[in-house]
Tab-separated table of C-alpha atoms and ligand atoms in Angstrom:
chain	number	residue	atom	x	y	z
E	106	UNK	CA	92.757	72.241	112.441
E	107	UNK	CA	94.670	75.493	112.760
E	108	UNK	CA	93.204	78.066	115.092
E	109	UNK	CA	94.367	81.676	115.471
E	110	UNK	CA	94.069	83.154	118.956
E	111	UNK	CA	94.855	86.727	120.087
E	112	UNK	CA	96.875	87.033	123.295
E	113	UNK	CA	96.512	90.605	124.588
E	114	UNK	CA	99.790	92.182	125.724
E	115	UNK	CA	100.695	95.576	127.163
E	116	UNK	CA	97.993	98.190	126.625
E	117	UNK	CA	96.761	97.300	123.147
E	118	UNK	CA	99.089	94.760	121.480
E	119	UNK	CA	97.962	91.377	120.214
E	120	UNK	CA	100.318	88.415	120.080
E	121	UNK	CA	98.704	86.247	117.404
E	122	UNK	CA	99.015	82.584	118.280
E	123	UNK	CA	98.570	79.860	115.664
E	124	UNK	CA	97.760	76.530	117.258
E	125	UNK	CA	96.425	73.045	116.865
E	126	UNK	CA	95.732	70.610	119.721
E	127	UNK	CA	99.363	70.263	120.744
E	128	UNK	CA	101.547	72.917	119.179
E	129	UNK	CA	101.673	76.660	118.683
E	130	UNK	CA	103.566	79.386	116.844
E	131	UNK	CA	103.457	83.035	117.852
E	132	UNK	CA	103.648	86.216	115.818
E	133	UNK	CA	105.306	89.255	117.441
E	134	UNK	CA	105.698	88.137	121.070
E	135	UNK	CA	106.500	91.512	122.605
E	136	UNK	CA	106.002	90.051	126.061
E	137	UNK	CA	106.815	86.449	127.049
E	138	UNK	CA	104.396	86.449	130.001
E	139	UNK	CA	101.070	86.008	128.186
E	140	UNK	CA	102.626	83.450	125.800
E	141	UNK	CA	104.110	81.320	128.592
E	142	UNK	CA	100.859	81.433	130.549
E	143	UNK	CA	98.840	80.405	127.487
E	144	UNK	CA	101.210	77.586	126.495
E	145	UNK	CA	101.150	76.210	130.036
E	146	UNK	CA	97.383	76.484	130.425
E	147	UNK	CA	96.673	74.859	127.043
E	148	UNK	CA	99.544	72.353	127.283
E	149	UNK	CA	101.045	73.445	123.976
E	150	UNK	CA	104.597	73.211	122.675
E	151	UNK	CA	105.963	76.337	121.051
E	152	UNK	CA	107.354	75.398	117.620
E	153	UNK	CA	108.103	78.730	115.905
E	154	UNK	CA	108.310	82.480	116.363
E	155	UNK	CA	107.568	84.957	113.575
E	156	UNK	CA	108.488	88.630	113.888
E	157	UNK	CA	107.242	91.397	111.594
E	158	UNK	CA	109.655	94.142	112.725
E	159	UNK	CA	112.132	95.017	115.452
E	160	UNK	CA	110.114	97.220	117.822
E	161	UNK	CA	110.337	96.014	121.438
E	162	UNK	CA	106.560	95.667	121.838
E	163	UNK	CA	106.762	93.033	119.054
E	164	UNK	CA	109.996	91.179	119.831
E	165	UNK	CA	110.727	91.987	123.498
E	166	UNK	CA	109.590	88.556	124.723
E	167	UNK	CA	111.632	86.432	122.329
E	168	UNK	CA	114.764	86.027	124.483
E	169	UNK	CA	112.728	84.831	127.441
E	170	UNK	CA	110.757	82.376	125.278
E	171	UNK	CA	114.072	80.939	124.033
E	172	UNK	CA	115.459	80.450	127.555
E	173	UNK	CA	114.301	76.853	127.906
E	174	UNK	CA	113.663	75.848	124.288
E	175	UNK	CA	115.130	76.185	120.821
E	176	UNK	CA	112.693	77.102	118.081
E	177	UNK	CA	113.168	78.799	114.722
E	178	UNK	CA	112.806	82.578	114.834
E	179	UNK	CA	111.735	84.090	111.509
E	180	UNK	CA	112.086	87.818	110.994
E	181	UNK	CA	113.144	90.515	108.575
E	182	UNK	CA	116.753	90.467	107.457
E	183	UNK	CA	118.211	93.868	108.080
E	184	UNK	CA	116.537	94.436	111.445
E	185	UNK	CA	117.834	93.511	114.911
E	186	UNK	CA	115.506	90.650	115.868
E	187	UNK	CA	116.562	88.783	119.051
E	188	UNK	CA	117.406	85.104	118.453
E	189	UNK	CA	116.821	85.419	114.701
E	190	UNK	CA	117.577	82.073	113.013
E	191	UNK	CA	115.734	82.572	109.710
E	192	UNK	CA	116.216	86.046	108.205
E	193	UNK	CA	113.536	86.569	105.541
E	194	UNK	CA	112.638	89.040	102.819
E	195	UNK	CA	110.333	89.527	99.846
E	196	UNK	CA	109.492	86.289	98.054
E	197	UNK	CA	110.662	83.944	100.806
E	198	UNK	CA	108.389	81.277	102.243
E	199	UNK	CA	108.120	80.485	105.943
E	200	UNK	CA	106.950	76.968	106.672
E	201	UNK	CA	105.796	75.843	110.088
E	202	UNK	CA	105.677	72.151	109.235
E	203	UNK	CA	104.417	71.090	112.681
E	204	UNK	CA	101.254	73.112	112.089
E	205	UNK	CA	100.987	72.355	108.371
E	206	UNK	CA	101.174	76.083	107.649
E	207	UNK	CA	103.235	78.106	105.235
E	208	UNK	CA	103.386	81.817	104.553
E	209	UNK	CA	104.709	84.043	101.805
E	210	UNK	CA	106.880	86.868	103.026
E	211	UNK	CA	106.000	90.339	101.746
E	212	UNK	CA	108.469	93.195	102.223
E	213	UNK	CA	106.451	96.185	103.419
E	214	UNK	CA	108.899	98.904	104.532
E	215	UNK	CA	107.740	102.263	105.868
E	216	UNK	CA	106.968	101.847	109.575
E	217	UNK	CA	110.455	100.333	109.885
E	218	UNK	CA	113.010	99.919	107.153
E	219	UNK	CA	112.632	96.158	106.646
E	220	UNK	CA	109.150	95.418	108.063
E	221	UNK	CA	107.658	92.199	106.642
E	222	UNK	CA	104.189	90.633	106.499
E	223	UNK	CA	103.353	86.932	106.488
E	224	UNK	CA	100.568	85.839	104.172
E	225	UNK	CA	99.143	82.332	103.972
E	226	UNK	CA	95.952	80.283	104.310
E	227	UNK	CA	93.885	83.411	103.702
E	228	UNK	CA	95.479	85.199	106.646
E	229	UNK	CA	97.742	88.232	106.720
E	230	UNK	CA	99.959	89.097	109.673
E	231	UNK	CA	100.966	92.668	108.985
E	232	UNK	CA	102.398	93.974	112.274
E	233	UNK	CA	102.328	97.769	112.432
E	234	UNK	CA	101.929	98.496	108.713
E	235	UNK	CA	98.222	98.031	108.023
E	236	UNK	CA	95.828	98.543	110.937
E	237	UNK	CA	92.068	98.181	110.978
E	238	UNK	CA	91.007	101.472	109.434
E	239	UNK	CA	94.516	102.902	109.780
E	240	UNK	CA	98.221	102.403	109.164
E	241	UNK	CA	101.468	102.589	111.106
E	242	UNK	CA	103.554	105.690	111.596
E	243	UNK	CA	106.521	106.388	109.346
E	244	UNK	CA	109.457	105.865	111.698
E	245	UNK	CA	112.133	104.615	109.312
E	246	UNK	CA	110.634	104.925	105.849
E	247	UNK	CA	109.158	107.434	103.447
E	248	UNK	CA	105.567	108.089	102.443
E	249	UNK	CA	106.386	106.592	99.015
E	250	UNK	CA	107.574	103.354	100.621
E	251	UNK	CA	104.605	103.097	102.958
E	252	UNK	CA	102.142	103.860	100.199
E	253	UNK	CA	103.691	101.131	98.016
E	254	UNK	CA	103.646	98.695	100.955
E	255	UNK	CA	99.961	99.361	101.654
E	256	UNK	CA	99.174	99.030	97.946
E	257	UNK	CA	100.892	95.642	97.941
E	258	UNK	CA	98.726	94.471	100.861
E	259	UNK	CA	95.593	95.996	99.331
E	260	UNK	CA	96.111	93.844	96.232
E	261	UNK	CA	95.460	90.634	98.210
E	262	UNK	CA	91.989	89.049	97.917
E	263	UNK	CA	88.965	90.711	99.583
E	264	UNK	CA	88.370	87.801	101.948
E	265	UNK	CA	91.936	87.909	103.368
E	266	UNK	CA	91.766	88.077	107.160
E	267	UNK	CA	93.872	90.945	108.489
E	268	UNK	CA	95.667	90.311	111.787
E	269	UNK	CA	97.340	93.546	112.879
E	270	UNK	CA	99.578	94.207	115.840
E	271	UNK	CA	97.361	96.564	117.845
E	272	UNK	CA	93.769	97.191	118.873
E	273	UNK	CA	93.543	100.719	117.467
E	274	UNK	CA	90.323	100.254	115.530
E	275	UNK	CA	87.912	102.630	117.286
E	276	UNK	CA	90.379	105.534	117.407
E	277	UNK	CA	91.274	104.889	113.766
E	278	UNK	CA	87.616	104.904	112.759
E	279	UNK	CA	87.083	108.238	114.527
E	280	UNK	CA	89.810	109.732	112.358
E	281	UNK	CA	88.577	107.981	109.208
E	282	UNK	CA	85.147	109.562	109.708
E	283	UNK	CA	86.767	113.008	109.712
E	284	UNK	CA	88.388	112.172	106.383
E	285	UNK	CA	85.293	110.561	104.851
E	286	UNK	CA	82.196	111.746	106.703
E	287	UNK	CA	79.910	110.469	103.939
E	288	UNK	CA	81.142	106.851	103.939
E	289	UNK	CA	78.149	104.757	105.075
E	290	UNK	CA	80.160	101.508	105.243
E	291	UNK	CA	82.501	103.259	107.657
E	292	UNK	CA	79.621	104.416	109.858
E	293	UNK	CA	78.329	100.842	110.028
E	294	UNK	CA	81.817	99.615	110.856
E	295	UNK	CA	82.046	102.039	113.775
E	296	UNK	CA	78.824	100.664	115.277
E	297	UNK	CA	80.024	97.081	114.904
E	298	UNK	CA	83.476	97.812	116.335
E	299	UNK	CA	82.031	99.731	119.296
E	300	UNK	CA	79.749	96.766	120.057
E	301	UNK	CA	82.681	94.354	120.004
E	302	UNK	CA	84.764	96.530	122.323
E	303	UNK	CA	81.857	96.987	124.740
E	304	UNK	CA	81.621	93.196	124.876
E	305	UNK	CA	85.377	93.035	125.613
E	306	UNK	CA	86.125	91.398	122.249
E	307	UNK	CA	88.839	92.181	119.699
E	308	UNK	CA	87.765	93.973	116.526
E	309	UNK	CA	90.287	91.821	114.654
E	310	UNK	CA	90.784	90.171	112.303
E	311	UNK	CA	89.179	92.446	109.760
E	312	UNK	CA	89.111	91.613	106.067
E	313	UNK	CA	90.890	93.326	103.227
E	314	UNK	CA	87.556	93.969	101.533
E	315	UNK	CA	86.467	95.870	104.636
E	316	UNK	CA	89.761	97.804	104.722
E	317	UNK	CA	89.490	98.754	101.068
E	318	UNK	CA	85.974	100.073	101.710
E	319	UNK	CA	86.745	102.045	104.883
E	320	UNK	CA	90.476	102.577	105.508
E	321	UNK	CA	91.366	106.099	104.320
E	322	UNK	CA	95.019	105.123	103.827
E	323	UNK	CA	93.933	102.587	101.175
E	324	UNK	CA	91.564	105.094	99.579
E	325	UNK	CA	93.912	107.872	98.480
E	326	UNK	CA	92.398	107.979	94.971
E	327	UNK	CA	88.810	108.426	96.229
E	328	UNK	CA	87.495	111.941	95.493
E	329	UNK	CA	86.234	112.407	99.083
E	330	UNK	CA	89.647	111.501	100.535
E	331	UNK	CA	91.474	113.750	98.057
E	332	UNK	CA	89.131	116.615	98.921
E	333	UNK	CA	89.723	116.209	102.658
E	334	UNK	CA	93.503	116.032	102.129
E	335	UNK	CA	93.312	119.253	100.128
E	336	UNK	CA	91.322	120.961	102.864
E	337	UNK	CA	93.858	119.852	105.454
E	338	UNK	CA	96.801	121.068	103.358
E	339	UNK	CA	95.119	124.181	102.015
E	340	UNK	CA	96.455	123.153	98.604
E	341	UNK	CA	95.308	121.351	95.493
E	342	UNK	CA	96.918	117.960	95.093
E	343	UNK	CA	95.714	114.651	93.662
E	344	UNK	CA	98.838	112.486	93.512
E	345	UNK	CA	97.992	109.499	95.741
E	346	UNK	CA	101.358	109.476	97.531
E	347	UNK	CA	100.930	113.152	98.430
E	348	UNK	CA	97.342	112.517	99.515
E	349	UNK	CA	98.619	109.625	101.641
E	350	UNK	CA	101.373	111.791	103.173
E	351	UNK	CA	98.848	114.529	103.966
E	352	UNK	CA	96.380	112.282	105.782
E	353	UNK	CA	99.220	110.471	107.601
E	354	UNK	CA	100.440	113.857	108.846
E	355	UNK	CA	96.889	114.879	109.765
E	356	UNK	CA	96.412	111.644	111.724
E	357	UNK	CA	99.632	112.323	113.672
E	358	UNK	CA	98.115	115.607	114.889
E	359	UNK	CA	94.561	114.328	115.322
G	1832	ZN	ZN1	106.113	99.071	115.520
């Protein structure tokens, strides 16, 4: 039975670890330390590494994990991923046979130019593209690309579990409430997330249904979001990509 465990790293990263009784695969091991400690404590063999994008807080631990073992490293073609053995892109499938798991690769550029997500068994590993109630910054892509990438993720089923790269949920919700002060589902989400954090628990995974109901970056056609974007810009726009770009810019200054 496959279990998915968050290993906290740095200030607010999660290294998502897929495991059964004997083996494990990790997604975005930015730091080898927590992974090595967990593998040793649980007596697990590492069998695969999956990377969503090249930022050091997601791939910085790969070299050290490969020092005393050889395992496949899956990651986006077109980005410098340490130890990359399996470059992947849109439409590819990543199989971790030892864990009986396989994932479709979705190309979701915007945060970085070749960022990918892994989707399988009702779970989505989306790195720094979709966050709980937020989205990643546009470092290497355009608003058009990011909007299309988020739309691609938003088209997955409601019950999809969303495993993002960072614990940003409470700060994201604070911003989302500025954008959509009248969203009651969002207000309820804030209470729930605050309770989880007070108990020292992750707010993740969320579900795509929850994101579609509360994440302003997936709600750029909602009248309340459009209105807030217009207020921020002091202009009248309705095109969803422009609404997206406006609230992304607003969030950067928030
Ligand atoms: Zn990143």
